[in-house]
PDB file of C-alpha atoms in Angstrom:
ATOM      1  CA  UNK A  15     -17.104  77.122  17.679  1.00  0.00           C
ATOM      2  CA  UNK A  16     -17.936  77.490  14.158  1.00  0.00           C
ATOM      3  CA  UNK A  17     -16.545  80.426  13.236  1.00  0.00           C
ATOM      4  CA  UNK A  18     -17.182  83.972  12.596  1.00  0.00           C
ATOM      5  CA  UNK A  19     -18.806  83.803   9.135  1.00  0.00           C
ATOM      6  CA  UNK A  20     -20.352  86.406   6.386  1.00  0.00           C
ATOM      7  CA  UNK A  21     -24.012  84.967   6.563  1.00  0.00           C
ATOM      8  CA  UNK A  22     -24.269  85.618   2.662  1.00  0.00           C
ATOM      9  CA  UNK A  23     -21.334  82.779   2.655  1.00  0.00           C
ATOM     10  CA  UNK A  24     -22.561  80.384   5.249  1.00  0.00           C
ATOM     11  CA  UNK A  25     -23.295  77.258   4.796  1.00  0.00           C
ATOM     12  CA  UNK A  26     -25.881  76.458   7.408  1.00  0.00           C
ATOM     13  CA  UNK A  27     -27.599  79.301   5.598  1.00  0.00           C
ATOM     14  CA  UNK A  28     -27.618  77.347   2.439  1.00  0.00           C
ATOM     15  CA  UNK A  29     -28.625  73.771   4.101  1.00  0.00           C
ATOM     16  CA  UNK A  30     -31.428  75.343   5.801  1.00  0.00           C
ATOM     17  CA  UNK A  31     -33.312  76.647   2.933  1.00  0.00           C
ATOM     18  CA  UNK A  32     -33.746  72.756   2.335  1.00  0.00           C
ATOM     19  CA  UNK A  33     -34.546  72.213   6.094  1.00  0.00           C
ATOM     20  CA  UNK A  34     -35.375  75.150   7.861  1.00  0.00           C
ATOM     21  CA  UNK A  35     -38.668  73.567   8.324  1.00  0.00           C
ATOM     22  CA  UNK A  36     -39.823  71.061  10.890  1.00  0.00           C
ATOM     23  CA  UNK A  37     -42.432  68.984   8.767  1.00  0.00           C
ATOM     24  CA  UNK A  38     -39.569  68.602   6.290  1.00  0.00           C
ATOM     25  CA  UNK A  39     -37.344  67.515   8.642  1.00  0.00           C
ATOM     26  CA  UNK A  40     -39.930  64.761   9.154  1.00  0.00           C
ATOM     27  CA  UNK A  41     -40.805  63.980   5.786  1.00  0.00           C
ATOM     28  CA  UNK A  42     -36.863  63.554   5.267  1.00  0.00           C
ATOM     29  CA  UNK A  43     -37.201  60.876   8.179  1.00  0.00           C
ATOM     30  CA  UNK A  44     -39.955  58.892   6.595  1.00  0.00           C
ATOM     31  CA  UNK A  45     -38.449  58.620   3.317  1.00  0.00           C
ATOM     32  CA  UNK A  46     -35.471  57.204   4.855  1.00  0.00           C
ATOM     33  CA  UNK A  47     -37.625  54.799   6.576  1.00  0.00           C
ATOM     34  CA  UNK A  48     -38.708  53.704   3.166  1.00  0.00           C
ATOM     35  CA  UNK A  49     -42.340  55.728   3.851  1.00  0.00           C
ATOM     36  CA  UNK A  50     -42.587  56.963  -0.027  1.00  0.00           C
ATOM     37  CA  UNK A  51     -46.649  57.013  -0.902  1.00  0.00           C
ATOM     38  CA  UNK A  52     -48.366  60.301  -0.446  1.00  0.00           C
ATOM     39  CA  UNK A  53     -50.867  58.947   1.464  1.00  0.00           C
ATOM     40  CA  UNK A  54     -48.683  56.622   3.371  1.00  0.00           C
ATOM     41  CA  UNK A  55     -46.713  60.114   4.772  1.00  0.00           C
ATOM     42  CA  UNK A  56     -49.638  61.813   5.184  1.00  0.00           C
ATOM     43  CA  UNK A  57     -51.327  59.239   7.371  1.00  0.00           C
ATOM     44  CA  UNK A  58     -47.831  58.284   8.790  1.00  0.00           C
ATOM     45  CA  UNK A  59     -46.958  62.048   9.725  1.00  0.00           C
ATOM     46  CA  UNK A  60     -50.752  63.134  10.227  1.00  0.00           C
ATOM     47  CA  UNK A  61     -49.614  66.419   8.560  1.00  0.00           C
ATOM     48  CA  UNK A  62     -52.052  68.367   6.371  1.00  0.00           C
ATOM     49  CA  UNK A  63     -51.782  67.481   2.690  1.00  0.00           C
ATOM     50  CA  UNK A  64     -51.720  70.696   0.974  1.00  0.00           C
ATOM     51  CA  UNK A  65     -48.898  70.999   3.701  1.00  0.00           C
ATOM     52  CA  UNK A  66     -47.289  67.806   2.726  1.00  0.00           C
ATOM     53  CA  UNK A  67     -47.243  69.054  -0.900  1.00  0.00           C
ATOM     54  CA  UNK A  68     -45.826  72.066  -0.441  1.00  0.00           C
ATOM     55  CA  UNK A  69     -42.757  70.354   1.521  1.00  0.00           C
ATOM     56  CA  UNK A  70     -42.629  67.336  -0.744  1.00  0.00           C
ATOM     57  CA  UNK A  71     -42.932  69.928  -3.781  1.00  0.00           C
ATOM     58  CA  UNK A  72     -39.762  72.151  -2.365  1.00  0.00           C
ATOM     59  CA  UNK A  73     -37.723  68.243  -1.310  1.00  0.00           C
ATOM     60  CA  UNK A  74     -37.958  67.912  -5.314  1.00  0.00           C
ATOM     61  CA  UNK A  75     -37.452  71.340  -6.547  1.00  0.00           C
ATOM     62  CA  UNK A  76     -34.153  71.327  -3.875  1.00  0.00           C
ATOM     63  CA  UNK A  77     -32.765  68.366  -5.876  1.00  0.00           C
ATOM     64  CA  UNK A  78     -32.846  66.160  -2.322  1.00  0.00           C
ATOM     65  CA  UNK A  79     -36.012  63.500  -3.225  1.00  0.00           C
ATOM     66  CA  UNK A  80     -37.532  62.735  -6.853  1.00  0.00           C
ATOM     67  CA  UNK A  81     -41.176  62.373  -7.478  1.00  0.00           C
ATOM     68  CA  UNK A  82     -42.637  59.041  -9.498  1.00  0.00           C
ATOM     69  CA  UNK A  83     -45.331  57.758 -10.714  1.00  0.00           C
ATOM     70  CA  UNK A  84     -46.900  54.363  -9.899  1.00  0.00           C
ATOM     71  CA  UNK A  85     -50.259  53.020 -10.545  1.00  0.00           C
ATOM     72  CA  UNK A  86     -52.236  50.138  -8.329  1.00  0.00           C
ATOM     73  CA  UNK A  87     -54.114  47.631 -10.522  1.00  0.00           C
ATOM     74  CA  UNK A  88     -57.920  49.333 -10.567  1.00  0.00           C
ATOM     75  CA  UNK A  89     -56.779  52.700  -9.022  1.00  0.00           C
ATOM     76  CA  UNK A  90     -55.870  56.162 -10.884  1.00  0.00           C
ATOM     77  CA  UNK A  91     -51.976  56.716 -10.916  1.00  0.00           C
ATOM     78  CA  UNK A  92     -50.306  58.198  -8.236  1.00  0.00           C
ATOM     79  CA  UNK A  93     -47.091  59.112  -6.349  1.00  0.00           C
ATOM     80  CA  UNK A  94     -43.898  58.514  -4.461  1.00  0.00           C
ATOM     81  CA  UNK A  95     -41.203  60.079  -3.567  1.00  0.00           C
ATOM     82  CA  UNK A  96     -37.846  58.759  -2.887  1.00  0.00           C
ATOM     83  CA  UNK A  97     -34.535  60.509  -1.708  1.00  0.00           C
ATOM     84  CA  UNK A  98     -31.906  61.477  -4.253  1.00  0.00           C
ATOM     85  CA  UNK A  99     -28.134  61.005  -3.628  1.00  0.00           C
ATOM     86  CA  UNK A 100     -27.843  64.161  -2.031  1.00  0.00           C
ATOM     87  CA  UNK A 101     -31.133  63.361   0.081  1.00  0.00           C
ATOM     88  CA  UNK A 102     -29.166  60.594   1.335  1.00  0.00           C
ATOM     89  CA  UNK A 103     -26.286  62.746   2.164  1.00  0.00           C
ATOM     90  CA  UNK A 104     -28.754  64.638   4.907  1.00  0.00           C
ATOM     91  CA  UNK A 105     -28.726  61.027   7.284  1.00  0.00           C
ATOM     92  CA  UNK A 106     -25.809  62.648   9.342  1.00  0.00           C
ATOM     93  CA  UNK A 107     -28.313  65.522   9.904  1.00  0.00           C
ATOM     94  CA  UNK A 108     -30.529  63.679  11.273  1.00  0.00           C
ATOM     95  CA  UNK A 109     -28.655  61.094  12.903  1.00  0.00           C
ATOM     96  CA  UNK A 110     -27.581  64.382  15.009  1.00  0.00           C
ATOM     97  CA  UNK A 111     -30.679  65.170  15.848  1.00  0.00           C
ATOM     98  CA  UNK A 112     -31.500  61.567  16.885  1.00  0.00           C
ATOM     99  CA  UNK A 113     -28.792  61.700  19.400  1.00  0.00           C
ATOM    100  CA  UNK A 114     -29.465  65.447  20.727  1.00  0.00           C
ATOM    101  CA  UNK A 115     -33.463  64.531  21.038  1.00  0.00           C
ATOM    102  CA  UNK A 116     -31.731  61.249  23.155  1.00  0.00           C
ATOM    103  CA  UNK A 117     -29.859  63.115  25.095  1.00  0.00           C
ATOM    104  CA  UNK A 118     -31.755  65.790  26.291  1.00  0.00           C
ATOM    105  CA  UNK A 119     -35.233  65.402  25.082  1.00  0.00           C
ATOM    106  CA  UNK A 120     -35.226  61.674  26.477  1.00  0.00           C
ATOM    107  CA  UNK A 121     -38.395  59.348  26.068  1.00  0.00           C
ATOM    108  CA  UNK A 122     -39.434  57.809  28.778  1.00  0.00           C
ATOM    109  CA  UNK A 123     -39.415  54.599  27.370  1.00  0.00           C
ATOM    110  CA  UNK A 124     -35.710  55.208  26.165  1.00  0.00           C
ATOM    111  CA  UNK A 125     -34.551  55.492  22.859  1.00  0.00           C
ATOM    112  CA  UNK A 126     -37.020  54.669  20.221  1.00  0.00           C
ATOM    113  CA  UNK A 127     -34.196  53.447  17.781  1.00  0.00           C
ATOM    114  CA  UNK A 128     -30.814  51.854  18.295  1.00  0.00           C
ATOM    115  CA  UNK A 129     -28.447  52.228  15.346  1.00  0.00           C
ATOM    116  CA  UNK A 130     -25.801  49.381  14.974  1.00  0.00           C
ATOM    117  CA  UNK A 131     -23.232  48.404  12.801  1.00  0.00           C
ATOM    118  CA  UNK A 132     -24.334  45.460  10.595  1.00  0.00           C
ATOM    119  CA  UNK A 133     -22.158  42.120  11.028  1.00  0.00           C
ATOM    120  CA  UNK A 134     -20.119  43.873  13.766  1.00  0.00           C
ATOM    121  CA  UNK A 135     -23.042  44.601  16.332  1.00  0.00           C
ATOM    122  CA  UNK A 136     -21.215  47.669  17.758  1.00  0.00           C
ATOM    123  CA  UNK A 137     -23.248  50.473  18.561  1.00  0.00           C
ATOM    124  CA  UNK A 138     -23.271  53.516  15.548  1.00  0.00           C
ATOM    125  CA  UNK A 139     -22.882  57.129  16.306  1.00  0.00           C
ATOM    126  CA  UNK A 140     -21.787  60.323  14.741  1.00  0.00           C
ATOM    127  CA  UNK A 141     -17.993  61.365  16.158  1.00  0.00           C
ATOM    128  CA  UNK A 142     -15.764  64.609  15.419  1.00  0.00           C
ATOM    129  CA  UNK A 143     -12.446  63.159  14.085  1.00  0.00           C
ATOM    130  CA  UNK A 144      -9.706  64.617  12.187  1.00  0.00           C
ATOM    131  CA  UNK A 145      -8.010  63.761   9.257  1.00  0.00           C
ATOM    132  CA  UNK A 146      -5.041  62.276  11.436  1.00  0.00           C
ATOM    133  CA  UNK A 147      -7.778  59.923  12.879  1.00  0.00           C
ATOM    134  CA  UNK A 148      -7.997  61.632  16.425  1.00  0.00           C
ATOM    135  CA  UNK A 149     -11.410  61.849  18.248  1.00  0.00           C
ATOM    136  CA  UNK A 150     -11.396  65.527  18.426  1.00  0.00           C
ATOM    137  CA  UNK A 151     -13.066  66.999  21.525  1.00  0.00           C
ATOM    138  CA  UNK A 152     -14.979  70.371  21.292  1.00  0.00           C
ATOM    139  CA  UNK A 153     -12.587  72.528  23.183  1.00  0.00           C
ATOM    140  CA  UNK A 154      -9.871  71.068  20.269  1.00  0.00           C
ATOM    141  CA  UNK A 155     -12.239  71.780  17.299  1.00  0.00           C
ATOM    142  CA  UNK A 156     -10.767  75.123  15.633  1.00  0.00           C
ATOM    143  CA  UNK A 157     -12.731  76.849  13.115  1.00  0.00           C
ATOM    144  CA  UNK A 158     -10.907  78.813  10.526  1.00  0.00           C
ATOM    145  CA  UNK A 159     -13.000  81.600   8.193  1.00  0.00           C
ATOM    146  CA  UNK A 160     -11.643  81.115   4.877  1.00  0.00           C
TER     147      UNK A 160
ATOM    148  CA  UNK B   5     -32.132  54.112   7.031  1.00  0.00           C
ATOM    149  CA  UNK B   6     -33.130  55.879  10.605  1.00  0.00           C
ATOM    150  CA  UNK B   7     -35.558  52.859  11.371  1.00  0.00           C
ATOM    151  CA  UNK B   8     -39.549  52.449  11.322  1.00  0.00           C
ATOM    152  CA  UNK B   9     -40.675  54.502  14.382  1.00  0.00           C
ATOM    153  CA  UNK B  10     -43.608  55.705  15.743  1.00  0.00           C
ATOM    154  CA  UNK B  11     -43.550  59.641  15.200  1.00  0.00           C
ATOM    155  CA  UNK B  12     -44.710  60.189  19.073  1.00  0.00           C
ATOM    156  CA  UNK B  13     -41.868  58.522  20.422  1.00  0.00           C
ATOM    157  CA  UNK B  14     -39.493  60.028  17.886  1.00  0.00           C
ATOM    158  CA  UNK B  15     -36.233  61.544  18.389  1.00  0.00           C
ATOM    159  CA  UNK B  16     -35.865  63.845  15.821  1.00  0.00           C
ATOM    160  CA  UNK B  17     -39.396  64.966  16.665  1.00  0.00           C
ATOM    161  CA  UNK B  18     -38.464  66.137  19.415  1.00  0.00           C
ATOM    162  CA  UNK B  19     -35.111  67.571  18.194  1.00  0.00           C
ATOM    163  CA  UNK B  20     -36.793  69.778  15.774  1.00  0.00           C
ATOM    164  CA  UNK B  21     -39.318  71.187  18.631  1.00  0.00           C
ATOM    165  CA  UNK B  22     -36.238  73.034  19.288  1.00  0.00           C
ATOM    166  CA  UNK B  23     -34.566  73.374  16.038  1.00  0.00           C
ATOM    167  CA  UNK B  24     -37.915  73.232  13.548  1.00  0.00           C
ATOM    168  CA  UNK B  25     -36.941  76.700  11.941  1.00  0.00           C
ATOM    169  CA  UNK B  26     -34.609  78.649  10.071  1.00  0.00           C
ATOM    170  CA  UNK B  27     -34.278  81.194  12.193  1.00  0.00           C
ATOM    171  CA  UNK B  28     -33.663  79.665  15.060  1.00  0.00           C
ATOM    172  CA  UNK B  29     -30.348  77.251  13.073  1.00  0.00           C
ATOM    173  CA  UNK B  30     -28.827  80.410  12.585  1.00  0.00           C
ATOM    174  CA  UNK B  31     -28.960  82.181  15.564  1.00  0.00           C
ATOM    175  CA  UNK B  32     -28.086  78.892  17.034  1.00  0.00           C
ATOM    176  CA  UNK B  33     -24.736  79.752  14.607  1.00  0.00           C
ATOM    177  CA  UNK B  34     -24.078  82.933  15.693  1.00  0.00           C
ATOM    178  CA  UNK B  35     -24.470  81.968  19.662  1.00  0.00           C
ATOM    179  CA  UNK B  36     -21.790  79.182  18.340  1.00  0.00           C
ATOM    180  CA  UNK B  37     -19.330  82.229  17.011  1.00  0.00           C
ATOM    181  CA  UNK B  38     -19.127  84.059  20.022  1.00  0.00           C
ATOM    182  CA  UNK B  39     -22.135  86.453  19.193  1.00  0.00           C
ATOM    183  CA  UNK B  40     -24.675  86.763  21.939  1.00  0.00           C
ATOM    184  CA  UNK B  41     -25.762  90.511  22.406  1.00  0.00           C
ATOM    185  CA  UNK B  42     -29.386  90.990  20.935  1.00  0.00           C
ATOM    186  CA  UNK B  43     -28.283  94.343  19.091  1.00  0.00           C
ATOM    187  CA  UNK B  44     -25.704  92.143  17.505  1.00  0.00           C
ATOM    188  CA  UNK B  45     -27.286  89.348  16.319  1.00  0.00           C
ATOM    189  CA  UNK B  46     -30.282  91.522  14.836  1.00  0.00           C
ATOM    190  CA  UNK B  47     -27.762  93.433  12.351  1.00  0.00           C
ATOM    191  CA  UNK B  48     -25.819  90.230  11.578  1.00  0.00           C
ATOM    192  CA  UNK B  49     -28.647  87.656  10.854  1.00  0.00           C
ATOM    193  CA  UNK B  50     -30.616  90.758   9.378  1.00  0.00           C
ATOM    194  CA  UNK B  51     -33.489  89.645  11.366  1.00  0.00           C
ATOM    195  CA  UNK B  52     -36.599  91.466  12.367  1.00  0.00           C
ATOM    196  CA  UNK B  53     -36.262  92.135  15.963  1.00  0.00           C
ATOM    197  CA  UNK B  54     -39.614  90.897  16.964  1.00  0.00           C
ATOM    198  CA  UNK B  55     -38.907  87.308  15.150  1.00  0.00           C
ATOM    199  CA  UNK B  56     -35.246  87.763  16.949  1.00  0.00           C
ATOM    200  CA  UNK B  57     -37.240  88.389  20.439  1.00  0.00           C
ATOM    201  CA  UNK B  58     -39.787  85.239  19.888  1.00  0.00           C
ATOM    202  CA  UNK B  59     -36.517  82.346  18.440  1.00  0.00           C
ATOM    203  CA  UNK B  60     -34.363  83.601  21.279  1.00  0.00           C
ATOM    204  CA  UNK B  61     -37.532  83.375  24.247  1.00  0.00           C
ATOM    205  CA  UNK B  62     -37.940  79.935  22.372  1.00  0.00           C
ATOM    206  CA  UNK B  63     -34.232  79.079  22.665  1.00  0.00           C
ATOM    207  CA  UNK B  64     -33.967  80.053  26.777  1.00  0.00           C
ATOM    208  CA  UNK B  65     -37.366  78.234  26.899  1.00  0.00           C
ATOM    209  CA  UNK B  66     -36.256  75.380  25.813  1.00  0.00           C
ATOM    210  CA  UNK B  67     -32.875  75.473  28.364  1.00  0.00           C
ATOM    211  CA  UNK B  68     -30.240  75.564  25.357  1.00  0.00           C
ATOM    212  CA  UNK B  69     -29.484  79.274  25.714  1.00  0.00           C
ATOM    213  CA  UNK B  70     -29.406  81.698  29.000  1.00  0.00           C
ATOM    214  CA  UNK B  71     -29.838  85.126  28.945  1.00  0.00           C
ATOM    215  CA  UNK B  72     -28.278  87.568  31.152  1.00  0.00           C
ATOM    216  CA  UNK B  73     -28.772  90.948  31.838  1.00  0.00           C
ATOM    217  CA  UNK B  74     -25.300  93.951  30.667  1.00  0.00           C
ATOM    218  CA  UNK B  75     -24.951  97.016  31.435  1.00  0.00           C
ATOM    219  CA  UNK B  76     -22.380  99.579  29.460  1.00  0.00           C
ATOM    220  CA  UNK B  77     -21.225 102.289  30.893  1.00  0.00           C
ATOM    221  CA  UNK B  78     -23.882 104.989  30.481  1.00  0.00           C
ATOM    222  CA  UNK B  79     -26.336 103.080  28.939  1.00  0.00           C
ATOM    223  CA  UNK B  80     -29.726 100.736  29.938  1.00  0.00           C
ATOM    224  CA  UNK B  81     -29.402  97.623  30.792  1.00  0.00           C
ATOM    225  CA  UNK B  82     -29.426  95.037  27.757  1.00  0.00           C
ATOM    226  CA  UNK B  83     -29.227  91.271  27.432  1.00  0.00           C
ATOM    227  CA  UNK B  84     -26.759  88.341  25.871  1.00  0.00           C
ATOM    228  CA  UNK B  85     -27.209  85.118  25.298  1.00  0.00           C
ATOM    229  CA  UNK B  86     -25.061  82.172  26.023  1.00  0.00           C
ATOM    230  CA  UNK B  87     -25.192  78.365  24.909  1.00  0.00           C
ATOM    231  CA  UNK B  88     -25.886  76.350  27.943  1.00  0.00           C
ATOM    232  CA  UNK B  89     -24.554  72.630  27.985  1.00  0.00           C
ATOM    233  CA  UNK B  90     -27.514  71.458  25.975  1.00  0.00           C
ATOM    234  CA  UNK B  91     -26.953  73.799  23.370  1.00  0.00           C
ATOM    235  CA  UNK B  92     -23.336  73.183  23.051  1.00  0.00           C
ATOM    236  CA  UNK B  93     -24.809  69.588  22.283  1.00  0.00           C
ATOM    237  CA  UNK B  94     -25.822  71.188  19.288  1.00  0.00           C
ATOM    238  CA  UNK B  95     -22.865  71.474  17.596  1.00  0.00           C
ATOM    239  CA  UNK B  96     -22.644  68.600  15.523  1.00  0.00           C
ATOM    240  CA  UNK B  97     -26.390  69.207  14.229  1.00  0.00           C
ATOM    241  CA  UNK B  98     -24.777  72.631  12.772  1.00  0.00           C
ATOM    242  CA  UNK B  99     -21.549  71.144  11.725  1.00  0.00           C
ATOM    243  CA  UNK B 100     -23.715  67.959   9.397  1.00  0.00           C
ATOM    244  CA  UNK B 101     -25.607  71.218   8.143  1.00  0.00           C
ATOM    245  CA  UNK B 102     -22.011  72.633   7.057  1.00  0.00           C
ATOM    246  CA  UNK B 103     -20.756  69.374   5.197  1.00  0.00           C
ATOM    247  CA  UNK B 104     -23.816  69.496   3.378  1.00  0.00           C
ATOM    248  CA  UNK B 105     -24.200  72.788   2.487  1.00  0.00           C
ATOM    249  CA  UNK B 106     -20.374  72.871   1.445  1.00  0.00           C
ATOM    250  CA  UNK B 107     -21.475  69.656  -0.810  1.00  0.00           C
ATOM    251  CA  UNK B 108     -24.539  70.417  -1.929  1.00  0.00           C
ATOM    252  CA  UNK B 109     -24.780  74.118  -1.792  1.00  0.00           C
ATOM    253  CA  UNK B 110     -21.250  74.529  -2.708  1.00  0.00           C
ATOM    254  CA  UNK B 111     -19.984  78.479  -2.125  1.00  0.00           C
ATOM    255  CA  UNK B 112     -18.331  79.296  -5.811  1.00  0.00           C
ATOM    256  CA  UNK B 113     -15.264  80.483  -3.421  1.00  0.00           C
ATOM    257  CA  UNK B 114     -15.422  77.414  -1.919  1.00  0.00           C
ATOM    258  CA  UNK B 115     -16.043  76.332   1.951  1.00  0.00           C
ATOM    259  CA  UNK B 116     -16.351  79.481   4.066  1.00  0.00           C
ATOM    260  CA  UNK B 117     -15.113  77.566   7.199  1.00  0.00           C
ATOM    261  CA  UNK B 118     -12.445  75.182   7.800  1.00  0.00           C
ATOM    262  CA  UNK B 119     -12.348  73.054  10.326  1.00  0.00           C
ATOM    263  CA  UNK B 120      -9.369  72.183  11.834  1.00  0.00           C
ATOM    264  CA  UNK B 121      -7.857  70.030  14.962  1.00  0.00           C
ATOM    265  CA  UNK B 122      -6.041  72.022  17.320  1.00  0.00           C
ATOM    266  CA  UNK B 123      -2.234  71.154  17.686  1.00  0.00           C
ATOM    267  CA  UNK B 124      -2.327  68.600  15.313  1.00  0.00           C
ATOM    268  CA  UNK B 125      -3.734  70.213  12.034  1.00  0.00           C
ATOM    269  CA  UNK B 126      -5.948  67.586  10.860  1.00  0.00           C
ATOM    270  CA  UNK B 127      -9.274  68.778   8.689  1.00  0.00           C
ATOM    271  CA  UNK B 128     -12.185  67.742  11.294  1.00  0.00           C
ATOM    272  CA  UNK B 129     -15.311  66.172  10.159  1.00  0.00           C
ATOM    273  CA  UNK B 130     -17.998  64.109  11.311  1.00  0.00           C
ATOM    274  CA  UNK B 131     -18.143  60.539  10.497  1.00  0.00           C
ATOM    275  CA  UNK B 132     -20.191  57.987  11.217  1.00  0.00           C
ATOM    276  CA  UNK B 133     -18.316  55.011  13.294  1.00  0.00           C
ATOM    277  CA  UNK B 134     -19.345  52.043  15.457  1.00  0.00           C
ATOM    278  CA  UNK B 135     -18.417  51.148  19.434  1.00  0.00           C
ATOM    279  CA  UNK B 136     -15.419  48.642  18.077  1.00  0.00           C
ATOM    280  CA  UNK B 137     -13.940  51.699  16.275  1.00  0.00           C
ATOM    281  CA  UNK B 138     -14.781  50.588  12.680  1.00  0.00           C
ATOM    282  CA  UNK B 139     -16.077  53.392  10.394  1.00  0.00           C
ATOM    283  CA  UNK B 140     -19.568  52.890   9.276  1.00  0.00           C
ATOM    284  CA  UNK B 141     -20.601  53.270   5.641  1.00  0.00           C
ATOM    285  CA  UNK B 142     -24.060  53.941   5.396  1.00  0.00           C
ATOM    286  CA  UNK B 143     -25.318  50.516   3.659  1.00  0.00           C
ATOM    287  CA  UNK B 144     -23.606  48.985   6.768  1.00  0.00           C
ATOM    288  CA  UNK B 145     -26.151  51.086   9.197  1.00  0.00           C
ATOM    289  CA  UNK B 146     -28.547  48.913  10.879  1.00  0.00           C
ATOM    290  CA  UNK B 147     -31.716  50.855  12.973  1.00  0.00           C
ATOM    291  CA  UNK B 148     -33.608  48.763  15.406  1.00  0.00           C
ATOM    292  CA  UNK B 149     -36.459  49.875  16.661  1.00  0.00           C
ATOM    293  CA  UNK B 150     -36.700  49.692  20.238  1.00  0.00           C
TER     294      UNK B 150
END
């Protein structure tokens, strides 16, 4: 459970008027794949560009990816985009989503990505645990309106 | 980094098919606190009951929520909705939302919601850790495409 909350306080309120959108969602994804280009998302994510600006616009405005300017030899400048520190703070986000699309959205093929810890090998995923280093199940997960 | 992937086969894409829309986080929320009578969750998301109708339909449609028919005492039948397994699945998708809202969104009187291991105390939060039990910092994240 997560609680019975005042919506004006809550939390998921205030992360989703980053997310609450599914092509930013997406563009969040390709940045951290190291997609940064305009035209290299647009192409990537075959999303409409006036869309693409609009979402990249609010990523920058929300403090979560900064916009730069680079310039190929012969062609006019243009831009990418890469995440901030608090952009970066959104992988467990999406990591969560990785494993719920997994799980219950499967692809046929299996899953399209394996994360694993480098050196180690062992296989990555996003656990509840406490601050007393127990695994916390969902039936012990308690949560307490401040 | 989530990993080069082609956008047909990905995860998240998927994911967000469900999950691509404000709305539809927060009611997820609510449905997580316990609140699952339409009436209810119109006055406390403040939601226009035709948008309510449409994310809900969307939600049963896509097997994370059931709806089932009440009856008060002297008064029509109405409906609640109830997480199904998948949608319990959910939870950690809303609880990465809630560490980053409470980070990057910070509530001036603080987190709204603690989160707390039952029995033991412990502050619960998600972390990232590998198959041999080592935590995983995220520039030790490795994501292979398949």
């Amino acid at each position: 459970m997560l609680g019975e909350v005042d919506s004006a306080r809550c939390s998921i309120a205030r992360a989703t008027e980053v997310l609450g959108d599914r092509w930013t969602v997406l563009i969040l994804r390709d940045l951290f794949n190291g997609i940064r280009r305009f035209d290299e998302l647009a192409s990537h994510l075959g999303v409409a560009r006036n869309v693409l600006t609009r979402r990249l616009a609010g990523l920058v405005d929300a403090g979560v990816a900064v916009r730069t300017p680079y310039r190929e030899p012969g062609s006019r400048e243009r831009h990418e985009y890469r995440l901030t520190a608090a952009g970066r703070d959104l992988r467990p986000v999406l990591l969560a989503l990785v494993a719920w699309g997994d799980a219950h959205r499967p692809d046929p093929q299996g899953p399209p990505v394996r994360f694993e810890h480098d050196g180690c090998g062992g296989r990555v995923g996003l656990e509840l645990r406490c601050s007393h280093g127990h695994e916390v199940p969902p039936r012990e997960l308690l949560s307490i309106p401040q």
